[in-house]
Coordinates of C-alpha atoms in Angstrom, one line a residue:
X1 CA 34.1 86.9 -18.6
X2 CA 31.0 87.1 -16.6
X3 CA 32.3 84.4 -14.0
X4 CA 35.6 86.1 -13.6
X5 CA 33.5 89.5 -12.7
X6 CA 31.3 87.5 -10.8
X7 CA 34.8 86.3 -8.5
X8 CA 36.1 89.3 -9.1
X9 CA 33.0 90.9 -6.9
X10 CA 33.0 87.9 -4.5
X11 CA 36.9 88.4 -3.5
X12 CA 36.1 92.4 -3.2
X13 CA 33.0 92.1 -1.2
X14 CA 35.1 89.4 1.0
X15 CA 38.3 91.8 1.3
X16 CA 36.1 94.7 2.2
X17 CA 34.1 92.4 5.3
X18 CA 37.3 91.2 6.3
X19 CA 38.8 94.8 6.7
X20 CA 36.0 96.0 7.8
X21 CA 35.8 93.3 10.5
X22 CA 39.5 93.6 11.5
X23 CA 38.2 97.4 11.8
X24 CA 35.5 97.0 14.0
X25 CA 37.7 94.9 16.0
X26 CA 40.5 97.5 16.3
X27 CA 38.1 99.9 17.5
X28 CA 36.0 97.9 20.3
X29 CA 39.4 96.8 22.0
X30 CA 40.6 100.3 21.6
X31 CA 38.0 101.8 22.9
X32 CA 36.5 99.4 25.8
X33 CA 37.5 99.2 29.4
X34 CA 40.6 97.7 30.1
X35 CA 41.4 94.9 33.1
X36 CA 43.2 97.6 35.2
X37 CA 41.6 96.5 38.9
X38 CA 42.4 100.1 40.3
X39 CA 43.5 103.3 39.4
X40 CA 47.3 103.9 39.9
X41 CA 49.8 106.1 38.7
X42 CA 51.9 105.1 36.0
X43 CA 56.0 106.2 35.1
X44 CA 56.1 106.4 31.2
X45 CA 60.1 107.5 31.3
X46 CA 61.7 110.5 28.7
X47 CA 62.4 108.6 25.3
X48 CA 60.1 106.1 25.1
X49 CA 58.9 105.6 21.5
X50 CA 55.1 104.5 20.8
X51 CA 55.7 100.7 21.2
X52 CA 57.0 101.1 24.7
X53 CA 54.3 102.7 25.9
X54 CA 52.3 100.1 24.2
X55 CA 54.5 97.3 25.9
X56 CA 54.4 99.2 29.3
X57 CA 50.5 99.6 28.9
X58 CA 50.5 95.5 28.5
X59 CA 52.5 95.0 31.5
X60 CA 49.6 97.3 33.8
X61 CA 47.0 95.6 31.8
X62 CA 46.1 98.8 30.5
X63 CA 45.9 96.8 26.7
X64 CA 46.1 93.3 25.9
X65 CA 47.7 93.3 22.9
X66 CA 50.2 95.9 21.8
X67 CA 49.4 96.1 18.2
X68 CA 45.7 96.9 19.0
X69 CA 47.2 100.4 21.3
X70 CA 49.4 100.6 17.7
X71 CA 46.9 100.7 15.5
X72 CA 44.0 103.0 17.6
X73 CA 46.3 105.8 18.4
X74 CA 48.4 106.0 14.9
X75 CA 44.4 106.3 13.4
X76 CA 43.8 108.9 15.7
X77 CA 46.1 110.7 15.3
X78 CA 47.5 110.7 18.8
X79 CA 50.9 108.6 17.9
X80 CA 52.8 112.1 17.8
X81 CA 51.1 113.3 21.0
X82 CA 51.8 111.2 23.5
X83 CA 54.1 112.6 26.6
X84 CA 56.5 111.1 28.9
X85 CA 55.9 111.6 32.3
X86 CA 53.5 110.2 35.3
X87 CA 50.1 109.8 34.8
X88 CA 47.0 108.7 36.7
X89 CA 45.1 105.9 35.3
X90 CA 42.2 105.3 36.5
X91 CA 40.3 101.5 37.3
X92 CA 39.2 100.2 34.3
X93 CA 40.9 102.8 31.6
X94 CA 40.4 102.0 28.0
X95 CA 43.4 101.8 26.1
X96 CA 41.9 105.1 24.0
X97 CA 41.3 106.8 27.5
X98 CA 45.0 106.4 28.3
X99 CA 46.2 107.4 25.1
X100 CA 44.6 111.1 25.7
X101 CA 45.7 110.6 29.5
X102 CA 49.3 111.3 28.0
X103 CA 48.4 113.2 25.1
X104 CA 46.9 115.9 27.8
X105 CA 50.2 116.6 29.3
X106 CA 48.3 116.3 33.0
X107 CA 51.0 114.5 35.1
X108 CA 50.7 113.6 38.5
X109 CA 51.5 116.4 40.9
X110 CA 54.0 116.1 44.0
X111 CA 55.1 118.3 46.7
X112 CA 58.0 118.8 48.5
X113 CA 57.7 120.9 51.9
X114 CA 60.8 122.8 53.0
X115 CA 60.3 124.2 56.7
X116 CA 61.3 127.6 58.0
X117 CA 64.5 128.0 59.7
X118 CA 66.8 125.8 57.4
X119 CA 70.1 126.6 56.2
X120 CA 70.5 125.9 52.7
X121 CA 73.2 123.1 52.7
X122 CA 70.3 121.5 54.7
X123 CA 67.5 122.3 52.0
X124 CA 69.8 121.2 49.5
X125 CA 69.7 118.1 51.3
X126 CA 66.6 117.3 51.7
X127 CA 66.0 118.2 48.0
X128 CA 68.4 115.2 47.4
X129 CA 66.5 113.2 48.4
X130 CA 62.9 114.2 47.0
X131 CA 62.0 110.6 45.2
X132 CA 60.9 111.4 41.8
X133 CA 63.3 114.8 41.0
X134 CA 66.8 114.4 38.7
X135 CA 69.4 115.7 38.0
X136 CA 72.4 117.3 40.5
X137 CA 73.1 120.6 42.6
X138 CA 76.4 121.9 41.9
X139 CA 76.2 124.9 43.9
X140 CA 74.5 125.7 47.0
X141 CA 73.2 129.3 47.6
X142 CA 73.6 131.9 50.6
X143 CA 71.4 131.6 53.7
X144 CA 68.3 133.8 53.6
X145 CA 68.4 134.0 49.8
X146 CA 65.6 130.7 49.7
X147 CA 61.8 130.9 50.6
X148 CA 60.5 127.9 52.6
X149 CA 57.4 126.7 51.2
X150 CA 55.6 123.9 49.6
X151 CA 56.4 123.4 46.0
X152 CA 54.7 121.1 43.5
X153 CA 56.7 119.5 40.7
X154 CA 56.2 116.6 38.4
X155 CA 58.1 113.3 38.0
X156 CA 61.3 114.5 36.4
X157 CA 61.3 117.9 37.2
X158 CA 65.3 119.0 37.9
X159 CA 66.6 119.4 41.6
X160 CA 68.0 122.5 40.5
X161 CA 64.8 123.9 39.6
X162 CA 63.0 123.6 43.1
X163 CA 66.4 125.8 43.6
X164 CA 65.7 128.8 41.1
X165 CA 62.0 128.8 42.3
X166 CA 62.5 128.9 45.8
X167 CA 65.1 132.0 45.1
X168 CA 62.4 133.4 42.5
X169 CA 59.9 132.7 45.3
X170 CA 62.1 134.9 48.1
X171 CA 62.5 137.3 45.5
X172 CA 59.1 138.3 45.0
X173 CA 58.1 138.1 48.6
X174 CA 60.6 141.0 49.2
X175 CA 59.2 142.9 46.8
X176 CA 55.6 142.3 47.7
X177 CA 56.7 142.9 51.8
X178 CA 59.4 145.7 51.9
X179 CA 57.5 149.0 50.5
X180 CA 55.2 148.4 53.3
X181 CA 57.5 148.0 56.1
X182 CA 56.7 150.2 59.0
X183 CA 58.6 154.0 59.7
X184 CA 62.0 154.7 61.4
X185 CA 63.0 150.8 61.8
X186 CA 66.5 150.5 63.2
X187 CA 67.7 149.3 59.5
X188 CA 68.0 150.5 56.1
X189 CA 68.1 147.4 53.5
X190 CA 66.6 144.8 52.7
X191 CA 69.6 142.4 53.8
X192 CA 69.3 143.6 57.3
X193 CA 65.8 143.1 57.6
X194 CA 66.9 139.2 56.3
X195 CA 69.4 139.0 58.9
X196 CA 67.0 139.9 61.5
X197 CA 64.4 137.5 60.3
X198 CA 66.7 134.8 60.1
X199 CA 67.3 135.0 63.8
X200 CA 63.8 135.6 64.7
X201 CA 62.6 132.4 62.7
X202 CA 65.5 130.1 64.6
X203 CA 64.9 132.4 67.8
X204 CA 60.7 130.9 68.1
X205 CA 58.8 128.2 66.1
X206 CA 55.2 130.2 67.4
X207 CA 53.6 132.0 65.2
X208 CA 52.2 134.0 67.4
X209 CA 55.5 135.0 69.4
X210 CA 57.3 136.4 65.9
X211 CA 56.0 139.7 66.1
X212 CA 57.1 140.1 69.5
X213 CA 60.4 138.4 69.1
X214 CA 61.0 141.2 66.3
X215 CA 60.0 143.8 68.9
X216 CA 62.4 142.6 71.4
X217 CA 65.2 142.6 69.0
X218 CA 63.8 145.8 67.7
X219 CA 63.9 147.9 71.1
X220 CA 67.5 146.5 71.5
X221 CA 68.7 147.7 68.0
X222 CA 67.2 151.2 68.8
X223 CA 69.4 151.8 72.0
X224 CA 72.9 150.1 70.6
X225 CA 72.1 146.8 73.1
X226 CA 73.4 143.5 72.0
X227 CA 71.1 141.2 71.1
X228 CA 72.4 138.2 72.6
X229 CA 71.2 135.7 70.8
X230 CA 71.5 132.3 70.7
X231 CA 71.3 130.9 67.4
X232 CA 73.9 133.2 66.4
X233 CA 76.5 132.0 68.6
X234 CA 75.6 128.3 67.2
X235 CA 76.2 130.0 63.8
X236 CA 79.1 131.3 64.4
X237 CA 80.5 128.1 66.0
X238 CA 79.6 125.9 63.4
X239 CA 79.0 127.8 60.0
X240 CA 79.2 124.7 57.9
X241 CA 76.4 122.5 59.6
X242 CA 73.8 122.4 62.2
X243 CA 75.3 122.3 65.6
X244 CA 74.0 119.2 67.6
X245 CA 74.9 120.3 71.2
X246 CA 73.8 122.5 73.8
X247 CA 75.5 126.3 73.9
X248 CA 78.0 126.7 77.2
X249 CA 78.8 129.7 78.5
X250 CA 82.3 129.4 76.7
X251 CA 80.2 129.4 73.8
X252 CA 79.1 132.9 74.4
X253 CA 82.8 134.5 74.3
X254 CA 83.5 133.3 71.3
X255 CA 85.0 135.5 68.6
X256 CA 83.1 135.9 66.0
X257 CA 80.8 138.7 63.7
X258 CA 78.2 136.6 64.0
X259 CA 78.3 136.1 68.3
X260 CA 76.0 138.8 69.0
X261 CA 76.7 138.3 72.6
X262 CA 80.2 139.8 71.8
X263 CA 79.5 141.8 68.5
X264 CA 76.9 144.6 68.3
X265 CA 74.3 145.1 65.9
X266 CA 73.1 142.3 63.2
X267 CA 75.5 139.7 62.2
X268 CA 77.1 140.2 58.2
X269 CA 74.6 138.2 57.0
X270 CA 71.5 135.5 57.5
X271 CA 72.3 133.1 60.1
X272 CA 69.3 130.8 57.9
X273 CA 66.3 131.1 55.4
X274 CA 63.3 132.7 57.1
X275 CA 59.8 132.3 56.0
X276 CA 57.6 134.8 55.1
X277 CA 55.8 135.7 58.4
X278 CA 59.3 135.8 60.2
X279 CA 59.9 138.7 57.2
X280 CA 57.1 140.2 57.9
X281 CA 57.5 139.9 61.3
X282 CA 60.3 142.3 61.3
X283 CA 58.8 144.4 59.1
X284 CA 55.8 145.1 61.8
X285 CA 57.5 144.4 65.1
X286 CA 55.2 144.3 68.0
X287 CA 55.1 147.6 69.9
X288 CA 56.6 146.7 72.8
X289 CA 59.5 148.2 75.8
X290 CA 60.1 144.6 76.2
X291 CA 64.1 143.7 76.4
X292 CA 64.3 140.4 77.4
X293 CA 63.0 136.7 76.7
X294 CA 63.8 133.4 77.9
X295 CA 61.6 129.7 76.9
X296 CA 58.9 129.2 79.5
X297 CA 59.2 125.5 79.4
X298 CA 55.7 125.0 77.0
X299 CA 57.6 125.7 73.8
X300 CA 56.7 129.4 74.0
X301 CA 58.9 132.2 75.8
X302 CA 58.7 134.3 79.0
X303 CA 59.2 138.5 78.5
X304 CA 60.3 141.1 80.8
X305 CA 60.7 144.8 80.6
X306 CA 63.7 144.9 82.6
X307 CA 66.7 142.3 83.5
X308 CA 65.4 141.9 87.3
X309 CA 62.2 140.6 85.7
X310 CA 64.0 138.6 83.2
X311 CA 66.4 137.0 85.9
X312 CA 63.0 135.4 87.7
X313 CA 61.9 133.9 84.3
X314 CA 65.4 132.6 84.2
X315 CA 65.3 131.1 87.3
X316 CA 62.2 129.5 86.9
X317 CA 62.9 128.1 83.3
X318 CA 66.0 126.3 84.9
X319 CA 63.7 124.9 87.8
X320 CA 61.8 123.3 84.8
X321 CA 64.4 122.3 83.0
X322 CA 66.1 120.5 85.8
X323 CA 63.1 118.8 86.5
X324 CA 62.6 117.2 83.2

């Protein structure tokens, strides 16, 4: 009896090292710095179960065996946790490292930059083709309803949802710019002061000229003068897309709401999306009796007070222009 005690003990006391060995072991590979040569950022896609990430961490060497990544993060208590997405890994990660990498929830952050001055069949297209974003655009919204900007998303984020935060974006920048707007402005609403911006922000890509583009514009409005504007015309020619030729003067007659060299006042509606400084811009026009502006040939534009003035600047852009 005392023998089989005595083996009884023996095969415990063995068990208990072994365990406890196969424990210890567990825990250094879980817990010590992996063969990953540099830090990189890592896809873990929607639906994968704990073994894949375990498989995908082999193939980045992340973890060299599977079972190890198995075993640390169901004793943690992180097997639950984890989070599909893309992550940052940095050089030598330890398997446990990464397991709280997706456990966090911190994915990698992207941007997509939408300039001023788009229409929104173009932003819709160039949200097509943002690498990382799913999903489809069924329908695309009205010109001027869109704020350009700079949005960050994550890896799988929906195209449709740059979208609804680009129109939740415009939303509150109306909100935030039109109480302020300055007194007796030769508009009532909100939607004028969009159309208006939309044809300042085509009308000049210098920051510094939007103010005085407005005032221009402004002046005209006040004393019933068309505002002859190019970019409208190219609207009104081709509503659908972008038009990729120069205006002729046939251009100019053409019938249309939008032709303001035929039509008075602001065109029915945004001719694209402004930004906000072209908004604002229209909001605080420059005080100015300027009527008249034509390029200068530096990307900027020549102003005059009266059409005598403005017929020299003419002149002299086309002496530039024929140059080139």
């Amino acid at each position: 009896m005392k023998r089989f005690l005595l083996l009884l003990g023996l095969l415990i006391i063995t068990a208990a090292l072994t365990i406890g060995g196969a424990a210890v072991y567990v825990y250094v590979q879980y817990t010590s710095p992996s063969k990953l040569a540099q830090g990189r950022d890592i896809i873990i896609p929607q639906g994968t179960g704990v073994r894949g990430i375990a498989e995908i961490f082999r193939r980045e060497h992340i973890v060299d065996e599977p079972l190890i990544f198995l075993a640390g993060v169901r004793v943690s208590g992180l097997d639950r946790s984890l989070r599909a997405g893309e992550y940052h890994f940095p050089e030598r990660v330890s398997p446990r490292q990464a397991a709280e990498i997706l456990a966090s929830g911190e994915t990698v952050k992207r941007f997509v930059t939408i300039p001023e001055g788009l229409r929104s069949g173009e932003i819709v297209e160039r949200i097509n083709l943002v690498d990382g974003l799913t999903g489809e655009i069924t329908d695309i919204p009205s010109d001027g309803t869109l704020l350009p900007e700079t949005y960050q998303f994550s890896y799988g984020d929906s195209k449709q949802s740059i979208l609804d935060r680009m129109r939740a974006a415009h939303d509150e920048m109306v909100e935030q710019l039109w109480p302020g707007r300055d007194p007796d402005l030769p508009f009532d609403t909100v939607e004028e002061a969009l159309v208006l911006a939309s044809i300042v922000e085509r009308e000049t890509g210098v920051a510094a000229e939007r103010a005085r583009v407005a005032g221009v514009f402004v002046n005209r409005l006040r004393i019933n003068m068309r505002l002859q504007s190019d970019p409208t015309v190219a609207y009104a020619i081709s509503p659908e897309k972008r038009l990729e030729r120069a205006l002729t003067r046939q251009d100019l007659r053409f019938e249309s709401p939008y032709n303001t060299y035929v039509t008075g006042g602001l065109p029915p509606s945004p001719i694209t999306n402004p930004g906000r400084e072209a908004f604002y811009a229209v909001l605080h026009p420059a005080e100015t009796k300027e009527l008249y502006f034509v390029a200068d040939g530096t990307g900027g534009h020549a102003f005059a007070h009266t059409l005598k003035e403005h017929n020299r600047n003419v002149a002299k852009w086309r002496r530039i222009r024929d140059a080139q």
